[in-house]
Amino acid sequence: MATIMHVDMDSFFAAVEQRDNPELRGKPVIVGGTRDSKRGVVSTCSYEARKYGVHSAMPIAQAVKLCPHGIFIPGNHKKYAAVSKQIRAVFYEFSPAVEIVSIDEAFLDMTGCEHLYETLEDLGRAVKERIRETVSLTASVGIGPNKFIAKLASDHRKPDGLVVIPPEEVWDWLAPFPVKKVWGIGQKTAEVLASWQIHTIADLRRCSQESLIRQFGKQGLTLYQLARGIDHRAVEPESETKSLGRETTFAEDIAAISKLRQVLADLAAEVGYRLRQHELWARTITLKLRYDDFTTITRSTSLPEPVNNDDDIFNTAHRLLVDNIGRRPVRLLGVYVSQLTPFGQASLFSDPRREKLTRVMDELNTRHGRPVLYKGRRLPLDGDK
Ligand code: TTP
Ligand code: MG
């Protein structure tokens, strides 16, 4: 039996801010923009702010309404990335098999190392303590026989949590969770299941494998297994972590947003095409920008549901472009996708006409070598400079 650990930092960006400015401790801190930010969204907030209903991805303006006395901070991505690097180094002290999931989160395969500690709780505590010593921050840790259980466990007692679920406890422990906690069940799948009166994992176990496959295709089998605490996915060490993307450097720097938008549409279409060829969906879209002075930034958005069509990739990347372009000429533009998953819901729920169009385009593009088909947005829009 495997022993898998999932580690996730608590209110990561906000906790770093509170660490570095004692005046912020114990207060509702909201990272993502200043109070008057028109377009900003919340990156994260301290647990003190969560009491007021503030959460990641909420518009700053809404957070101001919910938590008027909140402390609003634009945030310092360079600093968070540096802290993230320190945390990664800690992970490798404990296991060579580390899968970095995001800036503040990783899976560690601890199989075979169990005997180094008296109990798995001791192992979890050791990791939390090393993190605290190294970066003075708290992490939540979950340990279980597979990734699904480990991740659910780390989330279970946040913040500063430690939850160990031995294999023999998995069945009972899982039963009461809402189906939305099952990996790959998004809003839409949850709605279908709710219409069948399936609300908890215990309910989900009443569905036969056949009925789940009939309704959800390949994903149905996975749901059947996850409901029983079965998850065969391996921890994939960093070098294998899947992400893909495309970038392009311009012969001459470009400042016109209309031109950049066309290039972005091409890049998004390339990336979408490659995702679909791999039968993968992506949760995180990253824009890479290099300005004329060679400063390079990357900005990411994580979506509530995994996507793999050009429009979703383009729209997300375009928003990041608009938010970050400033007035500076751009040397390099790139689009990357990560947090890839074989679960997608496009075939079930998206607009069937768009789906069909995408399929036809993919087929033509495969046959002729890319690109042969252009979408309207690649042409400059009226009024663009
Ligand atoms: P999370 O681990 O999802 O959130 P968190 O660490 O802030 O809080 P929790 O205690 O619930 O784990 O994300 C890690 C960081 O990634 C978060 O601090 C900020 C950033 N982030 C965004 O910028 N936008 C988002 O929509 C999300 C979800 C996270
Ligand atoms: Mg976190």
Coordinates of C-alpha atoms and ligand atoms in Angstrom, one line a residue:
M1 CA 0.0 0.0 0.0
A2 CA 1.3 3.4 -0.9
T3 CA 1.7 6.3 1.5
I4 CA 1.0 9.6 -0.1
M5 CA 1.3 13.0 1.5
H6 CA -0.3 16.3 0.3
V7 CA 1.0 19.6 1.6
D8 CA -0.8 22.9 1.1
M9 CA 0.2 26.2 2.6
D10 CA -2.5 28.1 4.5
S11 CA -3.8 31.3 2.9
F12 CA -0.4 31.4 1.3
F13 CA 0.0 35.0 -0.1
A14 CA -1.8 36.5 2.8
A15 CA 0.2 34.5 5.3
V16 CA 3.5 35.7 3.8
E17 CA 2.2 39.3 4.1
Q18 CA 1.2 38.8 7.7
R19 CA 4.6 37.1 8.5
D20 CA 6.5 40.1 7.1
N21 CA 4.3 42.8 8.6
P22 CA 3.2 42.0 12.2
E23 CA 0.6 44.8 12.1
L24 CA -1.4 42.6 9.7
R25 CA -1.5 39.6 12.0
G26 CA -5.0 38.6 13.2
K27 CA -6.6 41.0 10.7
P28 CA -8.6 40.5 7.5
V29 CA -5.9 40.8 4.8
I30 CA -7.0 40.6 1.2
V31 CA -4.3 40.1 -1.5
G32 CA -5.0 41.0 -5.1
G33 CA -5.3 44.7 -5.4
T34 CA -5.7 48.0 -3.6
R35 CA -9.1 48.9 -2.3
D36 CA -10.0 51.1 -5.3
S37 CA -8.9 48.6 -7.8
K38 CA -11.5 48.5 -10.5
R39 CA -10.7 45.3 -12.3
G40 CA -8.7 43.4 -9.6
V41 CA -9.7 40.1 -8.2
V42 CA -8.8 38.5 -4.9
S43 CA -5.8 36.2 -5.1
T44 CA -6.4 35.0 -1.6
C45 CA -7.2 36.4 1.8
S46 CA -6.4 35.6 5.4
Y47 CA -8.7 33.3 7.4
E48 CA -9.9 36.4 9.3
A49 CA -11.3 37.8 6.0
R50 CA -12.9 34.5 5.0
K51 CA -15.3 34.9 7.9
Y52 CA -16.9 37.7 5.9
G53 CA -17.3 35.5 2.8
V54 CA -14.3 36.8 0.9
H55 CA -12.6 34.2 -1.3
S56 CA -10.1 33.7 -4.1
A57 CA -11.2 34.9 -7.6
M58 CA -13.8 37.3 -6.2
P59 CA -13.7 40.9 -7.6
I60 CA -12.0 43.3 -5.2
A61 CA -15.0 45.6 -5.3
Q62 CA -17.2 42.8 -3.9
A63 CA -14.6 42.0 -1.2
V64 CA -14.7 45.7 -0.2
K65 CA -18.4 45.5 0.2
L66 CA -18.3 42.3 2.3
C67 CA -15.3 43.3 4.4
P68 CA -15.1 47.1 4.4
H69 CA -12.5 47.2 7.2
G70 CA -10.3 44.7 5.3
I71 CA -6.6 45.5 4.5
F72 CA -6.2 45.4 0.7
I73 CA -2.7 44.6 -0.6
P74 CA -1.7 44.3 -4.3
G75 CA 0.8 41.5 -3.5
N76 CA 4.3 40.7 -4.4
H77 CA 4.6 37.6 -6.7
K78 CA 8.4 37.6 -6.7
K79 CA 8.4 37.2 -3.0
Y80 CA 5.8 34.4 -3.0
A81 CA 7.8 32.6 -5.7
A82 CA 10.9 32.8 -3.6
V83 CA 9.1 31.4 -0.5
S84 CA 7.7 28.6 -2.7
K85 CA 11.2 27.7 -3.7
Q86 CA 12.2 27.4 -0.1
I87 CA 9.3 25.1 0.6
R88 CA 10.1 22.9 -2.3
A89 CA 13.6 22.4 -0.9
V90 CA 12.0 21.2 2.3
F91 CA 9.9 18.6 0.4
Y92 CA 13.0 17.1 -1.2
E93 CA 14.4 16.6 2.3
F94 CA 11.6 14.1 2.9
S95 CA 11.2 12.4 -0.5
P96 CA 12.7 12.4 -3.9
A97 CA 9.3 11.8 -5.4
V98 CA 7.7 15.2 -5.2
E99 CA 5.0 16.4 -7.6
I100 CA 4.6 20.2 -7.5
V101 CA 1.0 21.0 -8.1
S102 CA 1.0 24.8 -7.7
I103 CA 2.9 27.6 -6.0
D104 CA 1.9 26.4 -2.5
E105 CA 1.0 22.7 -2.9
A106 CA 2.7 19.4 -3.6
F107 CA 2.3 15.6 -3.3
L108 CA 5.1 13.6 -1.8
D109 CA 5.3 9.9 -2.3
M110 CA 6.4 8.6 1.1
T111 CA 6.0 4.9 0.3
G112 CA 8.7 2.9 2.0
C113 CA 9.8 5.7 4.3
E114 CA 7.1 5.0 6.9
H115 CA 9.4 3.0 9.2
L116 CA 11.6 6.1 9.7
Y117 CA 8.8 7.5 11.9
E118 CA 6.9 5.9 14.7
T119 CA 3.6 7.0 13.3
L120 CA 2.4 8.7 10.2
E121 CA 1.3 11.6 12.4
D122 CA 4.9 12.0 13.4
L123 CA 5.9 12.1 9.8
G124 CA 3.3 14.8 9.1
R125 CA 4.4 16.8 12.1
A126 CA 8.0 16.6 11.0
V127 CA 7.2 18.1 7.6
K128 CA 5.1 20.9 9.1
E129 CA 7.8 21.7 11.6
R130 CA 10.5 21.9 9.0
I131 CA 8.3 24.2 6.9
R132 CA 7.7 26.4 9.9
E133 CA 11.4 26.5 10.8
T134 CA 12.4 27.4 7.2
V135 CA 9.8 30.0 6.2
S136 CA 7.8 30.7 9.5
L137 CA 4.5 29.7 7.9
T138 CA 1.9 27.1 8.6
A139 CA 1.0 24.3 6.2
S140 CA -1.8 21.8 6.2
V141 CA -0.8 18.2 5.6
G142 CA -2.9 15.2 4.6
I143 CA -1.6 11.6 4.5
G144 CA -3.4 8.6 2.9
P145 CA -3.1 5.6 0.7
N146 CA -3.4 7.7 -2.5
K147 CA -3.5 11.2 -4.0
F148 CA -7.3 11.7 -3.7
I149 CA -7.4 10.8 0.0
A150 CA -4.2 12.8 0.8
K151 CA -5.6 15.9 -0.9
L152 CA -9.0 15.7 0.8
A153 CA -7.3 15.1 4.1
S154 CA -5.0 18.2 3.8
D155 CA -8.0 20.3 3.2
H156 CA -10.0 18.8 6.0
R157 CA -8.6 20.7 9.0
K158 CA -7.3 23.9 7.5
P159 CA -5.5 26.0 8.6
D160 CA -2.5 24.3 10.3
G161 CA -4.2 20.9 9.9
L162 CA -2.8 17.4 10.0
V163 CA -5.1 14.6 9.0
V164 CA -3.9 11.0 8.5
I165 CA -6.3 8.5 7.0
P166 CA -5.1 4.9 7.1
P167 CA -6.4 2.5 4.4
E168 CA -8.8 0.8 6.7
E169 CA -10.5 4.1 7.6
V170 CA -10.9 5.3 4.0
W171 CA -14.3 3.8 3.4
D172 CA -16.1 5.3 6.4
W173 CA -14.3 8.6 6.3
L174 CA -15.2 9.3 2.7
A175 CA -18.9 8.5 3.0
P176 CA -20.3 11.8 4.3
F177 CA -18.4 14.2 2.0
P178 CA -20.4 16.0 -0.7
V179 CA -19.8 14.7 -4.2
K180 CA -18.2 18.0 -5.1
K181 CA -15.2 16.9 -3.2
V182 CA -14.6 14.1 -5.6
W183 CA -11.8 14.9 -8.1
G184 CA -13.2 15.8 -11.4
I185 CA -16.7 16.6 -10.2
G186 CA -17.5 20.2 -11.1
Q187 CA -20.6 22.3 -10.8
K188 CA -22.2 20.6 -13.9
T189 CA -21.6 17.0 -12.9
A190 CA -22.8 17.8 -9.4
E191 CA -26.0 19.2 -10.8
V192 CA -26.7 16.0 -12.8
L193 CA -26.0 13.9 -9.7
A194 CA -28.2 16.2 -7.6
S195 CA -31.0 15.6 -10.1
W196 CA -30.6 11.9 -9.3
Q197 CA -30.7 12.7 -5.5
I198 CA -27.0 11.9 -5.2
H199 CA -25.4 14.4 -2.8
T200 CA -22.8 12.6 -0.8
I201 CA -20.1 10.1 -1.6
A202 CA -22.2 7.5 0.2
D203 CA -25.0 8.3 -2.2
L204 CA -22.7 8.1 -5.2
R205 CA -21.8 4.5 -4.2
R206 CA -25.4 3.6 -5.0
C207 CA -24.8 4.3 -8.7
S208 CA -23.8 1.3 -10.7
Q209 CA -20.6 1.5 -12.7
E210 CA -22.7 1.0 -15.9
S211 CA -25.0 3.9 -15.1
L212 CA -22.1 6.2 -14.4
I213 CA -20.3 5.3 -17.5
R214 CA -23.4 5.7 -19.6
Q215 CA -23.9 9.2 -18.3
F216 CA -20.3 10.4 -17.9
G217 CA -18.2 8.3 -20.3
K218 CA -14.7 7.4 -19.2
Q219 CA -15.0 9.7 -16.3
G220 CA -17.8 7.6 -15.0
L221 CA -15.5 4.8 -14.2
T222 CA -13.2 7.1 -12.3
L223 CA -16.1 8.5 -10.3
Y224 CA -17.1 4.9 -9.4
Q225 CA -13.6 4.2 -8.1
L226 CA -13.0 7.5 -6.3
A227 CA -16.3 7.0 -4.5
R228 CA -14.7 3.9 -3.1
G229 CA -11.4 5.6 -2.2
I230 CA -9.6 3.9 -5.1
D231 CA -7.2 6.1 -7.0
H232 CA -4.4 4.7 -9.1
R233 CA -2.7 7.9 -10.2
A234 CA 1.0 8.0 -9.3
V235 CA 2.8 10.9 -7.9
E236 CA 4.6 12.4 -10.9
P237 CA 7.9 13.9 -10.0
E238 CA 8.6 17.4 -11.2
S239 CA 10.4 16.6 -14.4
E240 CA 7.3 14.8 -15.6
T241 CA 4.8 17.4 -14.4
K242 CA 2.8 18.1 -17.4
S243 CA 2.4 21.5 -18.8
L244 CA 2.5 22.7 -22.4
G245 CA 2.6 25.9 -24.2
R246 CA 3.7 28.0 -27.0
E247 CA 5.5 31.3 -27.2
T248 CA 6.8 33.6 -29.8
T249 CA 9.4 36.3 -30.0
F250 CA 8.7 39.2 -32.3
A251 CA 11.2 40.5 -34.9
E252 CA 10.1 44.0 -33.7
D253 CA 8.5 44.8 -30.4
I254 CA 4.8 45.2 -30.6
A255 CA 2.7 47.7 -28.6
A256 CA -0.6 47.6 -30.3
I257 CA -3.0 45.5 -28.3
S258 CA -4.9 44.6 -31.5
K259 CA -1.8 42.9 -33.0
L260 CA -1.0 41.2 -29.7
R261 CA -4.6 39.9 -29.6
Q262 CA -4.2 38.3 -33.0
V263 CA -0.9 36.6 -32.0
L264 CA -2.5 35.5 -28.7
A265 CA -5.4 33.9 -30.6
D266 CA -2.9 31.9 -32.7
L267 CA -1.0 30.8 -29.6
A268 CA -4.3 29.9 -27.8
A269 CA -5.4 27.9 -30.8
E270 CA -2.1 26.0 -31.0
V271 CA -2.2 25.2 -27.3
G272 CA -5.9 24.1 -27.5
Y273 CA -5.1 21.9 -30.4
R274 CA -2.3 20.2 -28.6
L275 CA -4.3 19.7 -25.5
R276 CA -7.1 18.1 -27.5
Q277 CA -4.6 15.9 -29.3
H278 CA -3.5 14.6 -25.9
E279 CA -7.1 14.3 -24.7
L280 CA -6.3 16.6 -21.8
W281 CA -8.0 19.5 -20.2
A282 CA -6.3 22.3 -18.3
R283 CA -7.2 24.1 -15.2
T284 CA -4.6 26.8 -15.2
I285 CA -3.8 29.3 -18.0
T286 CA -0.6 31.2 -17.9
L287 CA 0.4 34.2 -19.9
K288 CA 4.0 35.0 -20.4
L289 CA 5.1 38.5 -21.4
R290 CA 8.5 39.9 -22.1
Y291 CA 8.7 43.6 -22.4
D292 CA 11.1 45.7 -24.5
D293 CA 13.5 46.0 -21.6
F294 CA 13.6 42.1 -21.2
T295 CA 11.7 42.1 -18.0
T296 CA 9.6 39.0 -18.1
I297 CA 6.4 38.3 -16.2
T298 CA 4.1 35.3 -16.1
R299 CA 0.5 35.6 -14.8
S300 CA -1.8 32.7 -14.3
T301 CA -5.5 32.2 -13.7
S302 CA -7.0 29.0 -12.4
L303 CA -10.4 28.2 -13.7
P304 CA -13.3 26.5 -11.8
E305 CA -13.6 23.8 -14.5
P306 CA -10.9 22.4 -16.7
V307 CA -11.0 23.6 -20.3
N308 CA -9.5 22.7 -23.7
N309 CA -11.2 24.8 -26.3
D310 CA -9.5 27.7 -28.0
D311 CA -12.1 30.2 -26.8
D312 CA -11.7 29.5 -23.1
I313 CA -7.9 29.6 -23.4
F314 CA -7.9 32.7 -25.4
N315 CA -10.4 34.6 -23.2
T316 CA -8.5 33.8 -20.1
A317 CA -5.2 34.7 -21.5
H318 CA -6.6 37.8 -23.1
R319 CA -7.9 39.0 -19.7
L320 CA -4.4 38.5 -18.3
L321 CA -3.0 40.4 -21.2
V322 CA -5.3 43.4 -20.8
D323 CA -4.6 43.5 -17.1
N324 CA -0.8 43.4 -17.5
I325 CA 0.1 45.0 -20.7
G326 CA 0.5 48.6 -19.5
R327 CA 1.8 50.8 -22.3
R328 CA 5.0 49.0 -22.8
P329 CA 6.1 47.3 -26.1
V330 CA 6.2 43.6 -26.0
R331 CA 9.1 41.4 -27.2
L332 CA 7.7 38.0 -26.4
L333 CA 4.3 36.6 -25.9
G334 CA 3.5 33.1 -24.6
V335 CA 0.5 31.0 -23.5
Y336 CA 1.0 28.0 -21.2
V337 CA -1.5 25.6 -19.7
S338 CA -1.0 23.4 -16.6
Q339 CA -2.8 21.4 -14.0
L340 CA -3.7 19.1 -16.8
T341 CA -6.3 16.4 -16.3
P342 CA -7.9 13.7 -18.4
F343 CA -11.3 14.8 -17.0
G344 CA -13.2 17.2 -19.2
Q345 CA -16.8 18.0 -19.4
A346 CA -16.9 19.7 -22.8
S347 CA -18.4 16.7 -24.5
L348 CA -21.2 16.7 -21.9
F349 CA -22.1 20.2 -21.3
S350 CA -20.7 22.8 -23.7
D351 CA -22.4 24.3 -26.6
P352 CA -22.6 21.4 -29.1
R353 CA -22.2 23.7 -32.1
R354 CA -19.0 25.0 -30.8
E355 CA -17.8 21.5 -30.0
K356 CA -18.6 20.4 -33.5
L357 CA -16.8 23.4 -35.1
T358 CA -13.8 22.6 -33.0
R359 CA -13.7 19.0 -34.1
V360 CA -14.0 20.0 -37.7
M361 CA -11.2 22.5 -37.4
D362 CA -9.0 20.0 -35.6
E363 CA -9.6 17.4 -38.3
L364 CA -8.8 19.9 -41.1
N365 CA -5.8 21.2 -39.3
T366 CA -4.4 17.7 -38.7
R367 CA -4.9 16.8 -42.3
H368 CA -3.3 19.9 -43.8
G369 CA -0.8 20.8 -41.1
R370 CA -1.6 23.8 -39.1
P371 CA -3.0 26.4 -39.5
V372 CA -5.6 26.5 -42.2
L373 CA -8.6 27.8 -40.4
Y374 CA -8.8 31.2 -38.9
K375 CA -11.3 32.5 -36.5
G376 CA -12.7 36.0 -36.9
R377 CA -10.9 37.4 -33.9
R378 CA -7.6 37.1 -35.6
L379 CA -8.6 40.1 -37.7
P380 CA -8.1 43.5 -36.2
L381 CA -11.3 44.9 -34.6
D382 CA -12.7 48.2 -35.7
G383 CA -11.5 51.0 -33.5
D384 CA -8.3 49.2 -32.4
K385 CA -5.1 51.2 -32.7
Ligands
TTP1 P1 -4.7 28.0 -2.5 O1 -3.8 27.0 -1.8 O2 -5.8 27.6 -3.3 O3 -5.2 29.1 -1.4 P2 -4.5 29.6 -0.1 O4 -3.2 29.0 0.1 O5 -4.4 31.1 -0.2 O6 -5.5 29.3 1.0 P3 -5.8 27.8 1.7 O7 -5.4 27.9 3.1 O8 -7.2 27.6 1.5 O9 -4.9 26.8 1.0 O10 -3.8 28.9 -3.4 C1 -2.4 29.2 -3.2 C2 -2.1 30.6 -3.6 O11 -2.3 30.8 -5.0 C3 -2.9 31.7 -2.9 O12 -2.4 32.1 -1.7 C4 -3.0 32.8 -4.0 C5 -2.9 32.1 -5.3 N1 -4.2 32.0 -5.9 C6 -4.5 33.0 -6.9 O13 -3.8 33.9 -7.1 N2 -5.8 33.0 -7.5 C7 -6.7 32.0 -7.2 O14 -7.8 32.0 -7.7 C8 -6.3 30.9 -6.2 C9 -7.3 29.8 -5.9 C10 -5.1 31.0 -5.6
MG2 MG -3.0 26.9 0.0

